[in-house]
Short mmCIF file of C-alpha atoms and ligand atoms in Angstrom, two decimals:
data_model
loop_
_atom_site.label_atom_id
_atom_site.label_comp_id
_atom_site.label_asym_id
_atom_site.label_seq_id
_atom_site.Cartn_x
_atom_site.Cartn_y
_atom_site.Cartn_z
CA UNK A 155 35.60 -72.56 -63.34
CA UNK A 156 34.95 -71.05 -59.37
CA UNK A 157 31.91 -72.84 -57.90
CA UNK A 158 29.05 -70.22 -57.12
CA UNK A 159 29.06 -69.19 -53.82
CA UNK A 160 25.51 -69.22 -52.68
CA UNK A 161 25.23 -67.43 -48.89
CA UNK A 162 21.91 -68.48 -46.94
CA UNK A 163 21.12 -66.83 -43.64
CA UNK A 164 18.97 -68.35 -41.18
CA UNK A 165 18.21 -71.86 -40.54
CA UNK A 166 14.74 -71.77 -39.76
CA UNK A 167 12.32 -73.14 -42.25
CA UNK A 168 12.74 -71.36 -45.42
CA UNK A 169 16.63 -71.42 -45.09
CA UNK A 170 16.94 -74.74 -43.92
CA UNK A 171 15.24 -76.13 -46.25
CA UNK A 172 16.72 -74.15 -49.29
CA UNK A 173 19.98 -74.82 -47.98
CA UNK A 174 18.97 -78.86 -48.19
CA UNK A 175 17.32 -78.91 -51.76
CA UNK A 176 20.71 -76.74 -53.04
CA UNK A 177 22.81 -78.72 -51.45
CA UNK A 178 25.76 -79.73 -54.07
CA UNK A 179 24.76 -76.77 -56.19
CA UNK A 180 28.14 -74.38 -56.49
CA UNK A 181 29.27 -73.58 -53.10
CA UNK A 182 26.55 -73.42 -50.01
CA UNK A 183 27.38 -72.09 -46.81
CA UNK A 184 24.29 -71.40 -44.39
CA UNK A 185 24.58 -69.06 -41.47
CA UNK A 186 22.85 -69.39 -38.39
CA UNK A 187 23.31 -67.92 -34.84
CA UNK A 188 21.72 -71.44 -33.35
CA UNK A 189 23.62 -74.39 -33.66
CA UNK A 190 20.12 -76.09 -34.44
CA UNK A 191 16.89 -76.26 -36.63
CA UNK A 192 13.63 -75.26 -34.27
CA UNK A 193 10.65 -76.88 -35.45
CA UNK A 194 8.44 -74.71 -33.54
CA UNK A 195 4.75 -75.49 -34.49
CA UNK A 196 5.80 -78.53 -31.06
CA UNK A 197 7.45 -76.19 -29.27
CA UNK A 198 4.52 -76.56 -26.87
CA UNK A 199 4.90 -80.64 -26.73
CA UNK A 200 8.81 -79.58 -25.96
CA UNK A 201 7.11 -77.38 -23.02
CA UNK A 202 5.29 -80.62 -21.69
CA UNK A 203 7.60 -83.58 -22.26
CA UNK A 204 5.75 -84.74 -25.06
CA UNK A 205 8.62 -84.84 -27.67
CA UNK A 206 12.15 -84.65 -26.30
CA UNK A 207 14.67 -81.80 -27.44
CA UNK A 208 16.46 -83.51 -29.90
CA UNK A 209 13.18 -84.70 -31.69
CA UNK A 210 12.77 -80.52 -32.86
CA UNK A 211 15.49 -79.03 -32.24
CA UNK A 212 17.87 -81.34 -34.74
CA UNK A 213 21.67 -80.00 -34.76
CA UNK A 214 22.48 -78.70 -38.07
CA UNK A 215 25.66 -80.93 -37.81
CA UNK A 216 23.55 -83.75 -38.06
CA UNK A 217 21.16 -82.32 -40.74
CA UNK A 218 23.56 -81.10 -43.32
CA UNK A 219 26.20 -82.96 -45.22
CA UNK A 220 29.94 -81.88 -46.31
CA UNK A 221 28.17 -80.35 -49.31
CA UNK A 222 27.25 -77.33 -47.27
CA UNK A 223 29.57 -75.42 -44.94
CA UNK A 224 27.80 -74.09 -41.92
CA UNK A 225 28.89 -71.14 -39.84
CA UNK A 226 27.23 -70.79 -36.08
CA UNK A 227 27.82 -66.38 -36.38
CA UNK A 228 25.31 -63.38 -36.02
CA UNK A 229 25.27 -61.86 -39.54
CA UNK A 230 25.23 -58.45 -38.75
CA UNK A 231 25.43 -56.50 -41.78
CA UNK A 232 24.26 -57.13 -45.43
CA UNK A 233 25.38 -55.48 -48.17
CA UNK A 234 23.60 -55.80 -51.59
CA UNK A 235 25.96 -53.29 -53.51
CA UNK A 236 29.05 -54.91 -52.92
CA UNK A 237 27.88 -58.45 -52.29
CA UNK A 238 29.04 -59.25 -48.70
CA UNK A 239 28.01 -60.09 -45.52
CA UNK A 240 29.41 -59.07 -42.11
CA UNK A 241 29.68 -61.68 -39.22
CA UNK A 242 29.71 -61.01 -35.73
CA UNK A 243 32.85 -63.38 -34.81
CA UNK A 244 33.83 -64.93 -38.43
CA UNK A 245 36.54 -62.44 -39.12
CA UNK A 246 36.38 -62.53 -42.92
CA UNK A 247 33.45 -60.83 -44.58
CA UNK A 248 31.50 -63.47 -46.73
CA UNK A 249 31.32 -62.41 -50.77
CA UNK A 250 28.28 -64.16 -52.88
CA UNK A 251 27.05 -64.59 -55.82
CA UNK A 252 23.84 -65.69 -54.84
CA UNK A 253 22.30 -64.26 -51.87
CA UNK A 254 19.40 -66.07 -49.75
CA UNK A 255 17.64 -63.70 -46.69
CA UNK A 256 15.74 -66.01 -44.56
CA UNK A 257 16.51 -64.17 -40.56
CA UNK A 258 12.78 -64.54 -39.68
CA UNK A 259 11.15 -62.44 -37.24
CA UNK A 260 11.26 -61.81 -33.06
CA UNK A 261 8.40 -61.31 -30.56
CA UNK A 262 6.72 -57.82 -31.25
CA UNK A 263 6.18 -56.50 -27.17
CA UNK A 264 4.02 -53.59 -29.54
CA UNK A 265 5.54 -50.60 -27.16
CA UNK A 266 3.79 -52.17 -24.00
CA UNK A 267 5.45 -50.94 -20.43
CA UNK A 268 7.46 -53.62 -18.84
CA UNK A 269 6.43 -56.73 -21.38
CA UNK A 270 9.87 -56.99 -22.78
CA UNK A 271 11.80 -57.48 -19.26
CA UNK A 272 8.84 -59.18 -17.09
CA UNK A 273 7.29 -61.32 -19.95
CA UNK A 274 8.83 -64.68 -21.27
CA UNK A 275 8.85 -65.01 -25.33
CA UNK A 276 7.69 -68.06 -26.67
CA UNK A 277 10.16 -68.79 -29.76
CA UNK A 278 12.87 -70.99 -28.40
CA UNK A 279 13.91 -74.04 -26.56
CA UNK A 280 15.37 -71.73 -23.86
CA UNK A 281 12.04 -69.78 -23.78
CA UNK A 282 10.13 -72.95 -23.00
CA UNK A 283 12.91 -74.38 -20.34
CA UNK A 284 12.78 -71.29 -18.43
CA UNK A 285 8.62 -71.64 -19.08
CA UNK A 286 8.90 -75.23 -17.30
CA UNK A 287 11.23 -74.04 -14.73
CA UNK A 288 9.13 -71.26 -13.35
CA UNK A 289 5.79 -73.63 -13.29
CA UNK A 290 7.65 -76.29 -11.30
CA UNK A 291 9.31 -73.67 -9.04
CA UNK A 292 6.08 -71.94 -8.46
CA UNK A 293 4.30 -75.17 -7.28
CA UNK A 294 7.38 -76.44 -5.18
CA UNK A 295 6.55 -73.43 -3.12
CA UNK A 296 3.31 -74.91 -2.66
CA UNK A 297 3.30 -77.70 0.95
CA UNK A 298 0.19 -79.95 0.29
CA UNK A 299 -1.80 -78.25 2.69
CA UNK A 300 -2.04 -74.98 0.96
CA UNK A 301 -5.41 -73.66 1.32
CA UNK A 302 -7.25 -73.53 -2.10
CA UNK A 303 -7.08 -69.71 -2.93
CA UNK A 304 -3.53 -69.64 -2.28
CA UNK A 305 -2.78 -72.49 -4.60
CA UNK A 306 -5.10 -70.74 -7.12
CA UNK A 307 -3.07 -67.65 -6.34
CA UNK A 308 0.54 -69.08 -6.69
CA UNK A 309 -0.17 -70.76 -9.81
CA UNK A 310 -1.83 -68.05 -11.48
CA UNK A 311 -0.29 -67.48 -15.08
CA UNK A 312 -1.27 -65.19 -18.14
CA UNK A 313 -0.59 -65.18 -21.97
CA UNK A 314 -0.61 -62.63 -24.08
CA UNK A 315 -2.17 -63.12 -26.86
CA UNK A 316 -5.18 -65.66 -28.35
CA UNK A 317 -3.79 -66.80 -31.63
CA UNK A 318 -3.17 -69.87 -32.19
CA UNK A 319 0.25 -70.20 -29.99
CA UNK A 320 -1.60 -68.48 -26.97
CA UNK A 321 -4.34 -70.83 -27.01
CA UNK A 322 -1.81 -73.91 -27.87
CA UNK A 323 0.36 -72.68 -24.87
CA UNK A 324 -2.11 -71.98 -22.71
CA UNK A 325 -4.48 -75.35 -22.92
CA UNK A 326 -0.83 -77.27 -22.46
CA UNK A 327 0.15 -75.01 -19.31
CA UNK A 328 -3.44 -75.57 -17.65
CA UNK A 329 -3.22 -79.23 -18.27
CA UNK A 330 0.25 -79.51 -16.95
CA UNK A 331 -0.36 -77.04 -13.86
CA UNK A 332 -3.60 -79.54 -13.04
CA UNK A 333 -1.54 -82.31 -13.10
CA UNK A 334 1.03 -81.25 -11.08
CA UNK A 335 -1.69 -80.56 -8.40
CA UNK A 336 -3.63 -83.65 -8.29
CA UNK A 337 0.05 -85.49 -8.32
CA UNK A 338 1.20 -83.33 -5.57
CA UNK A 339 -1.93 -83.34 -3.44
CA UNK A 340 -2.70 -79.99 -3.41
CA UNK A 341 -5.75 -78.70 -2.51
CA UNK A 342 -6.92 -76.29 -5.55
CA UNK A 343 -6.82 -75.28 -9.01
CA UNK A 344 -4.46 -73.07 -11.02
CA UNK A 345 -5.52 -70.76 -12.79
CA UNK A 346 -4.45 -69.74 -16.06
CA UNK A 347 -5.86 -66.66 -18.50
CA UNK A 348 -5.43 -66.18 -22.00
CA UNK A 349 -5.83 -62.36 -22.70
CA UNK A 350 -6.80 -61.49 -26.41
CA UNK A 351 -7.35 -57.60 -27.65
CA UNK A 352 -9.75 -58.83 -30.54
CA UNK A 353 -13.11 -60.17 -30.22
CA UNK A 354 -12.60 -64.04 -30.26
CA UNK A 355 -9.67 -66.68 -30.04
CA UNK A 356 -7.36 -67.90 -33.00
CA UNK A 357 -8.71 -64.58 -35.42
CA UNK A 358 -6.91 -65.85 -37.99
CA UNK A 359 -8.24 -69.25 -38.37
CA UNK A 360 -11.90 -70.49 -39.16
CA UNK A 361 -14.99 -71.33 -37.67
CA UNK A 362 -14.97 -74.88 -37.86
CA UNK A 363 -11.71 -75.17 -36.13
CA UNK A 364 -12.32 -72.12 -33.42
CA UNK A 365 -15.21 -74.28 -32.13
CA UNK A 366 -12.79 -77.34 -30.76
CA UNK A 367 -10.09 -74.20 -29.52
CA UNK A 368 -12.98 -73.02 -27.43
CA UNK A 369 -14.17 -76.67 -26.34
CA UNK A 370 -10.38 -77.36 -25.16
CA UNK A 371 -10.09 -73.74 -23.70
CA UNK A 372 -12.96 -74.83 -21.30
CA UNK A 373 -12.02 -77.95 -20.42
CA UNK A 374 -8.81 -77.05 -19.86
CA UNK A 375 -10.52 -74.36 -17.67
CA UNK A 376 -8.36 -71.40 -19.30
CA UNK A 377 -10.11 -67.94 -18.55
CA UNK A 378 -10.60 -66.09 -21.53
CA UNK A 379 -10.43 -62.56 -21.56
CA UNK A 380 -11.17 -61.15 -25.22
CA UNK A 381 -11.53 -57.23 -25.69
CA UNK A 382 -8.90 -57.04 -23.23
CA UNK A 383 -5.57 -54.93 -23.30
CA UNK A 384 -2.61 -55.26 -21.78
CA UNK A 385 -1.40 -51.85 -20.42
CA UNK A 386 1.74 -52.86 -18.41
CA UNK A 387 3.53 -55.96 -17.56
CA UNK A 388 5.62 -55.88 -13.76
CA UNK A 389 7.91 -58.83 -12.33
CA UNK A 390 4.84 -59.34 -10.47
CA UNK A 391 1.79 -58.85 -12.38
CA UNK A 392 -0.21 -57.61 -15.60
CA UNK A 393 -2.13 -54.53 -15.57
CA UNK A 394 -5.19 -54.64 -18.29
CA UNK A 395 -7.92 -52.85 -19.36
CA UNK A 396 -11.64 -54.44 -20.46
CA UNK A 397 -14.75 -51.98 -21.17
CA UNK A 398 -12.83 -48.79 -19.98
CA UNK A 399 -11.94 -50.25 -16.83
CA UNK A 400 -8.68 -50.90 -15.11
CA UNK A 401 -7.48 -54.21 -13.46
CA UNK A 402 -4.17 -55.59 -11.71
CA UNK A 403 -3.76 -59.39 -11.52
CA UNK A 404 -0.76 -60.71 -9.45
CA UNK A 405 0.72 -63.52 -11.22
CA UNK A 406 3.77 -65.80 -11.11
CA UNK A 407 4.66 -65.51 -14.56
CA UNK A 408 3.35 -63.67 -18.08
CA UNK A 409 4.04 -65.45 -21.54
CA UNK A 410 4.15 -63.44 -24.40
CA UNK A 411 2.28 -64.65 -27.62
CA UNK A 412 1.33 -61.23 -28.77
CA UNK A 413 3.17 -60.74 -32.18
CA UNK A 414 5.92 -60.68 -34.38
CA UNK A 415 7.71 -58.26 -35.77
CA UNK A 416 11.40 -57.65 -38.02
CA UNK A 417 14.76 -57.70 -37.23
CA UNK A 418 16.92 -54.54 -36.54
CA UNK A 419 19.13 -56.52 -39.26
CA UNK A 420 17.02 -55.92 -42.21
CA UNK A 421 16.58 -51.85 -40.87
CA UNK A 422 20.21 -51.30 -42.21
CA UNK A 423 19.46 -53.35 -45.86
CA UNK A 424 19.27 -50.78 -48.64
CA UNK A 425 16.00 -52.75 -50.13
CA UNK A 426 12.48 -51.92 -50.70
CA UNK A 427 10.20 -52.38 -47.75
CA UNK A 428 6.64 -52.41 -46.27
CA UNK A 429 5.86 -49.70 -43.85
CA UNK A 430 5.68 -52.58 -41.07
CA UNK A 431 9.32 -53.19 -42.82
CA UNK A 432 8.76 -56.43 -44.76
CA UNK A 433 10.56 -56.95 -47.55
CA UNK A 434 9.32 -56.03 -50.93
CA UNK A 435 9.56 -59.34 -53.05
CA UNK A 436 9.14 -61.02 -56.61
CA UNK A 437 7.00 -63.51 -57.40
CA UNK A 438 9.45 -65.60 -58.39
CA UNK A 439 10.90 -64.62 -54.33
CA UNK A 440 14.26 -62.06 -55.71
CA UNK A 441 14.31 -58.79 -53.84
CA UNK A 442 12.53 -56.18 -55.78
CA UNK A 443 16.09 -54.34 -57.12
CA UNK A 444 18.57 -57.23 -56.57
CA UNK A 445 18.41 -60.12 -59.35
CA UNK A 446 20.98 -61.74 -57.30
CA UNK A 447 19.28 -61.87 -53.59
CA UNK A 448 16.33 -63.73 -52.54
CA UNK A 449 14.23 -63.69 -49.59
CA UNK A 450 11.71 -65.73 -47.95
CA UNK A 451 9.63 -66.74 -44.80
CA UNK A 452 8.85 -64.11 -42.21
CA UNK A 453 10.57 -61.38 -43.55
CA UNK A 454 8.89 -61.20 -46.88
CA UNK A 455 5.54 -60.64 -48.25
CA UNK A 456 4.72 -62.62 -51.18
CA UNK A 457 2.69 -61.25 -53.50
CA UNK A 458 0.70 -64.75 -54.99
CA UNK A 459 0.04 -66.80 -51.69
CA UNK A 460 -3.25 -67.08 -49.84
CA UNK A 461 -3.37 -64.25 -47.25
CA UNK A 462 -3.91 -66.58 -44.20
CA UNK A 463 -0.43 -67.97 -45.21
CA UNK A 464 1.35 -64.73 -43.96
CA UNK A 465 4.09 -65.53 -41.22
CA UNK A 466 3.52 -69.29 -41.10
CA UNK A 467 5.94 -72.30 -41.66
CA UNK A 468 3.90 -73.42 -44.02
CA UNK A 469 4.61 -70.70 -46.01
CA UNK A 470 8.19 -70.71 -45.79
CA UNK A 471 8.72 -74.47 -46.15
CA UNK A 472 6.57 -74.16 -49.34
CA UNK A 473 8.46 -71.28 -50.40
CA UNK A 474 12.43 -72.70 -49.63
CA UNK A 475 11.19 -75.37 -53.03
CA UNK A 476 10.69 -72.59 -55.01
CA UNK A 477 14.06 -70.39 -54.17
CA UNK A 478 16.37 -73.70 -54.67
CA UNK A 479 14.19 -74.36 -57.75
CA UNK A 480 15.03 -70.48 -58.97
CA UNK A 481 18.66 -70.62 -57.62
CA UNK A 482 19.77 -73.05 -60.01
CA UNK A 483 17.73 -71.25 -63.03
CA UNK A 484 19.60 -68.13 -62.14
CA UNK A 485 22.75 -69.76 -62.04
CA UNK A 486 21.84 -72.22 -65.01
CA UNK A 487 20.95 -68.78 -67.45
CA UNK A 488 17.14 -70.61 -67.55
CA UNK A 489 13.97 -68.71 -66.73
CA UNK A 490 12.51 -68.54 -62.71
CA UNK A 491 9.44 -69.43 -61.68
CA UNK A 492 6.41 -68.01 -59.74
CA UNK A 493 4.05 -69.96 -57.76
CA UNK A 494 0.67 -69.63 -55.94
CA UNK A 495 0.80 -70.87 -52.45
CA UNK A 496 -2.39 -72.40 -50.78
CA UNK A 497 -2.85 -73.37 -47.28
CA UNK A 498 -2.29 -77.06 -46.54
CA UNK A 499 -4.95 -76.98 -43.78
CA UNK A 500 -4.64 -76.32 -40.04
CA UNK A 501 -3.05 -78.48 -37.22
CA UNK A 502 -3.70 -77.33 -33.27
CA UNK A 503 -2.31 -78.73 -30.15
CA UNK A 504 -5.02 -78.20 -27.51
CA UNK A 505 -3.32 -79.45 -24.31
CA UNK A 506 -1.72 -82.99 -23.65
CA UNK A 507 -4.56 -84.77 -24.83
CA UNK A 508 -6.08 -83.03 -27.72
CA UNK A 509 -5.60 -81.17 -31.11
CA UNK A 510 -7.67 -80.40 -33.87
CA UNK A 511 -7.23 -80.59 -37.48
CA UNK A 512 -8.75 -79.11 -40.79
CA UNK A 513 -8.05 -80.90 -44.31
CA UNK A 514 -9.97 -80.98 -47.23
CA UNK A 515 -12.29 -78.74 -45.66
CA UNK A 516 -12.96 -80.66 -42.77
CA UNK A 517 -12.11 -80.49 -39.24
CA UNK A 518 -11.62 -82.87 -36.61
CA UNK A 519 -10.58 -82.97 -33.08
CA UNK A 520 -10.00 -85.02 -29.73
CA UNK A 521 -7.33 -87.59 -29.36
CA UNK A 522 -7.13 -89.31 -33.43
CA UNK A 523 -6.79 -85.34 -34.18
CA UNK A 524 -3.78 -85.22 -31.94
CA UNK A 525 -2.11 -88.58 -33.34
CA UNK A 526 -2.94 -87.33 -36.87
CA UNK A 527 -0.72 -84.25 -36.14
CA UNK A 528 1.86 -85.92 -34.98
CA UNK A 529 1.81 -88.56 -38.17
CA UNK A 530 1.25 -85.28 -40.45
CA UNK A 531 4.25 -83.11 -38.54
CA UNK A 532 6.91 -86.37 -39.03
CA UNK A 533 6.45 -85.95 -42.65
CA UNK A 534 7.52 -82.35 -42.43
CA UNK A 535 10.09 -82.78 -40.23
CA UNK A 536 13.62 -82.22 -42.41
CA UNK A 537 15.82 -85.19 -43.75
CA UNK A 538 14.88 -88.36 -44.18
CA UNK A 539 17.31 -89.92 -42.10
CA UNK A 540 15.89 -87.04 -39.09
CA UNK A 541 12.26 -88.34 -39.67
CA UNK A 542 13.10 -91.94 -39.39
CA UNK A 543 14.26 -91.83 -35.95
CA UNK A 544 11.90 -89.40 -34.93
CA UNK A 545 8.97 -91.56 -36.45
CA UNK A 546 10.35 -94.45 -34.57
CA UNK A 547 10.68 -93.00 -31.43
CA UNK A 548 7.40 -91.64 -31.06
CA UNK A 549 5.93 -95.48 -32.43
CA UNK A 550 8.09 -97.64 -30.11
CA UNK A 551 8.66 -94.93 -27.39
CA UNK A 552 5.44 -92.96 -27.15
CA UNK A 553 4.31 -89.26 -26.84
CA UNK A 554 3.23 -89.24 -23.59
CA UNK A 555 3.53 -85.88 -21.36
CA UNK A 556 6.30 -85.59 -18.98
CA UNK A 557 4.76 -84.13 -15.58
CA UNK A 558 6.07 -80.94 -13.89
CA UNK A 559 8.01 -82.93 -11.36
CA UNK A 560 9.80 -80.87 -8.37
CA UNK A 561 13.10 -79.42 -8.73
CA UNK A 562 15.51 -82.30 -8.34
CA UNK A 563 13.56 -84.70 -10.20
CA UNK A 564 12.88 -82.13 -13.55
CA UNK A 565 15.82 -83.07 -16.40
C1 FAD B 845 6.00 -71.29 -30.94
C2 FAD B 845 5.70 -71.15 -32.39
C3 FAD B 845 4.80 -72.03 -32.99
C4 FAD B 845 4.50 -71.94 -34.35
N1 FAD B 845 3.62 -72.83 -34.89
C5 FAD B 845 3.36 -72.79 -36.20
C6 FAD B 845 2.47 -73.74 -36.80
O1 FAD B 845 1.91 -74.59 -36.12
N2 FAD B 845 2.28 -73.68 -38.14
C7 FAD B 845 2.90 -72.74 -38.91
O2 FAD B 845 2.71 -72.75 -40.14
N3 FAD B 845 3.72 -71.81 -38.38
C8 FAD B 845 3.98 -71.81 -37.06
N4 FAD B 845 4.81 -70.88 -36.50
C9 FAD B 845 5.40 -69.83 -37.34
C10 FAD B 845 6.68 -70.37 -37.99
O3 FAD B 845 7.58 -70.84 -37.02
C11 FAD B 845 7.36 -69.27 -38.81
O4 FAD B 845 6.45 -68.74 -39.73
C12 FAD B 845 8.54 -69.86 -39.54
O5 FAD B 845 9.49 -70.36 -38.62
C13 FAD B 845 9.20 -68.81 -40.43
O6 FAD B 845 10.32 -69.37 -41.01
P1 FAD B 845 11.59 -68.44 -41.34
O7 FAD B 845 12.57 -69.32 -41.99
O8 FAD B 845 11.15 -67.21 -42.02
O9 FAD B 845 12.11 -67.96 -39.93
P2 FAD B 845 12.62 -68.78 -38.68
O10 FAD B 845 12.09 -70.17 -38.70
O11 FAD B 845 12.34 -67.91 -37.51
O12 FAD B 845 14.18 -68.89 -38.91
C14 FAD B 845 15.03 -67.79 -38.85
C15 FAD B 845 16.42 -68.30 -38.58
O13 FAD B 845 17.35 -67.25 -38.73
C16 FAD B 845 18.25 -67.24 -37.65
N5 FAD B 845 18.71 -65.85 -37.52
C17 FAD B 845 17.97 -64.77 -37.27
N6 FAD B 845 18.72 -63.67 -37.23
C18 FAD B 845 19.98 -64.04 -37.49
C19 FAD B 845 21.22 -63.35 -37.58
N7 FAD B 845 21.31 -62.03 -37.44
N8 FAD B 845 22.32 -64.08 -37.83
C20 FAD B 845 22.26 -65.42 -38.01
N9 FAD B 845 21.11 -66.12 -37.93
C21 FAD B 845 19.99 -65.44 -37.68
C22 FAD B 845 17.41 -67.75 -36.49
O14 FAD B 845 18.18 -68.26 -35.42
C23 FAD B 845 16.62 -68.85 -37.18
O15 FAD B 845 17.32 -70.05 -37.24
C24 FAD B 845 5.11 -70.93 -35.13
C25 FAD B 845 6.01 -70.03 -34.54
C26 FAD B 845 6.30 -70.15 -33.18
C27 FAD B 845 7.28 -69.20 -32.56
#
């Protein structure tokens, strides 16, 4: 008898790892329009040298065995009725039998002037390179004897956005941008602002753990700017508004943190949605009217999992168990499952030196927090093999933070 052919697309977290647990079950092929697996939640240890490229950002060539085909293409149509997907370059359309949707999401610019083309996203290993690039290029401008406000001025940077990847990003850009300066000699501080709509930093997380975000924001010496909105973004600045008045800052660059939101790709899927256009799920994660097609991560909302759990890796690693798990019922004629998804606890970088951590309940910060996260985020990395080496490079080879060196010295 024909092998299932089980279709995956994306190979972030939730397809990734469904694509590795189903791996020998029928015939896999995952689709991906990177050639590699981002774990982001150290995308900001990429940004500073602490972990090296091929630490997160694993090839899928080196991930997946001959047991699953892999196709580097832009899916860019999905069709539920006649069970096919469209590639951008494959020239064959791709029939299933089982369907997994797993895209994930892109930055939301929410309809603010200018943010899309003067901003930098925060998502990819390209996004922090360019990042790294435009720190080190705006302090080779600076000779060493720079007076102080025009260091302070060159380096000034804003994100967009105080959840918990604009305060991550922003603590490990202050701390870098320091460093540079003492290293360099300069005369001055940088100056870097975190600018947050809502009342208070990381909304979305506790007490307990906001308390060490707003230690490190200080001594980082991050300017906070909560109530705050960003009204326009130029190549050269941010224009904001706090208590009804109106304020242009001049800055050398603007990273966006400020949301995500779906894919043009799932506008054209004949499913049922959420107004904000996430897909309508089962608990046991099949689309609401197709038996046949599952979805997971970003893109879905789950109906049984804890509501802080929305749009987090957590989520979707936890989830990509419980599609392979209900794959191979479907296929096997056996009953699916449903599950109730709980948060694992929290895990914040807070610049090069710090982090803080909540399990069981309790949090922790400083230095053992930051060591603890990276002993915590090995074990989630994907494939044993992958965590091995990574696990014994940062033991023998060490996590320490690459400094923002000029120009011909950066690699
Ligand atoms: C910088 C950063 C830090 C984060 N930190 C944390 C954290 O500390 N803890 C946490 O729980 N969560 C964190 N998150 C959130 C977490 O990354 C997401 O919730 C998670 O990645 C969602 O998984 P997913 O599989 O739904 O989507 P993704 O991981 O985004 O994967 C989607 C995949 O689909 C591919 N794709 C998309 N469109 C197409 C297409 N048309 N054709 C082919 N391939 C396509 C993409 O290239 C990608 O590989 C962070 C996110 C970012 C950006």
């Amino acid at each position: 008898m024909a092998q299932p052919k089980i279709v995956i697309l994306g190979g972030g977290f939730s397809g990734l790892f469904t694509a590795l647990d189903l791996a020998g079950t029928g015939e896999v092929t995952l689709v991906s329009d990177e050639d590699h697996f981002l774990f982001t939640p150290m995308l900001y240890e990429y940004l500073s040298g602490e972990v090296e490229e091929w630490h997160i950002a694993p090839k899928y060539s080196e991930l997946l065995e001959e047991n699953v085909n892999f196709l580097k293409d832009e899916v860019e149509k999905v069709d539920l009725t006649s069970q096919s997907v469209s590639l951008k370059n494959y020239p064959d359309t791709l029939n299933y039998d089982v369907l997994v949707l797993a895209v994930g999401g892109i930055t939301n610019y929410v309809g603010v002037e200018g943010a899309e083309e003067n901003t930098i996203p925060f998502r990819k290993i390209a996004h922090a390179d360019r990042l790294r690039k435009l720190m080190v290029s705006a302090l080779d401008g600076l000779p060493p004897d720079t007076p102080p406000q025009d260091v302070r001025n060159a380096l000034t940077f804003a994100v967009v956005g105080a959840g918990a990847s604009g305060c991550e990003l922003s603590t490990k850009m202050a701390d870098l941008l320091l460093d540079a300066c003492k290293r360099r000699a300069l005369h001055g501080e940088p100056r870097v602002l975190v600018i947050e709509m809502g009342d208070r930093v990381v909304p979305g997380m506790g007490d307990q753990i906001r308390e060490f975000v707003e230690d490190a924001l200080r001594q980082s010496h991050v300017e906070v700017h909560t109530l705050t909105r960003v009204i326009s973004v130029k190549s050269d600045g941010v224009i904001f508004e706090h208590n009804g008045k109106r304020e242009e800052l001049k800055t050398s660059g603007v990273v966006w943190t400020g949301g995500v939101k779906m894919r043009p790709l799932l506008d054209q899927l004949d499913a049922e949605k959420t107004p904000k256009g996430l897909l309508v799920i089962r608990p046991t994660l099949q689309l609401s009217k197709s038996d046949n097609a599952f979805a997971l991560g970003d893109i879905a909302v789950y109906p049984d999992a804890s509501p802080t759990l929305a749009g987090t890796a957590q989520l979707a690693f936890q989830q990509a168990s419980l599609a392979s798990q209900n794959v191979k019922a479907l296929l096997n004629g056996k009953e699916l499952r449903s599950k109730h998804f709980e948060e694992l606890g929290e895990a914040i970088s807070l610049g090069t030196e710090r982090a803080a951590v909540l399990t069981g309940g309790k949090a922790f910060g400083g230095a053992i927090a930051r060591q603890a996260r990276f002993a915590l985020y090995t074990s989630r990395l994907p494939t044993w093999h992958h965590r091995l080496r990574v696990g014994a490079s940062w033991f023998f080879e060490g996590t320490t933070p690459r400094p923002l060196l000029p120009l011909g010295f950066e690699r």
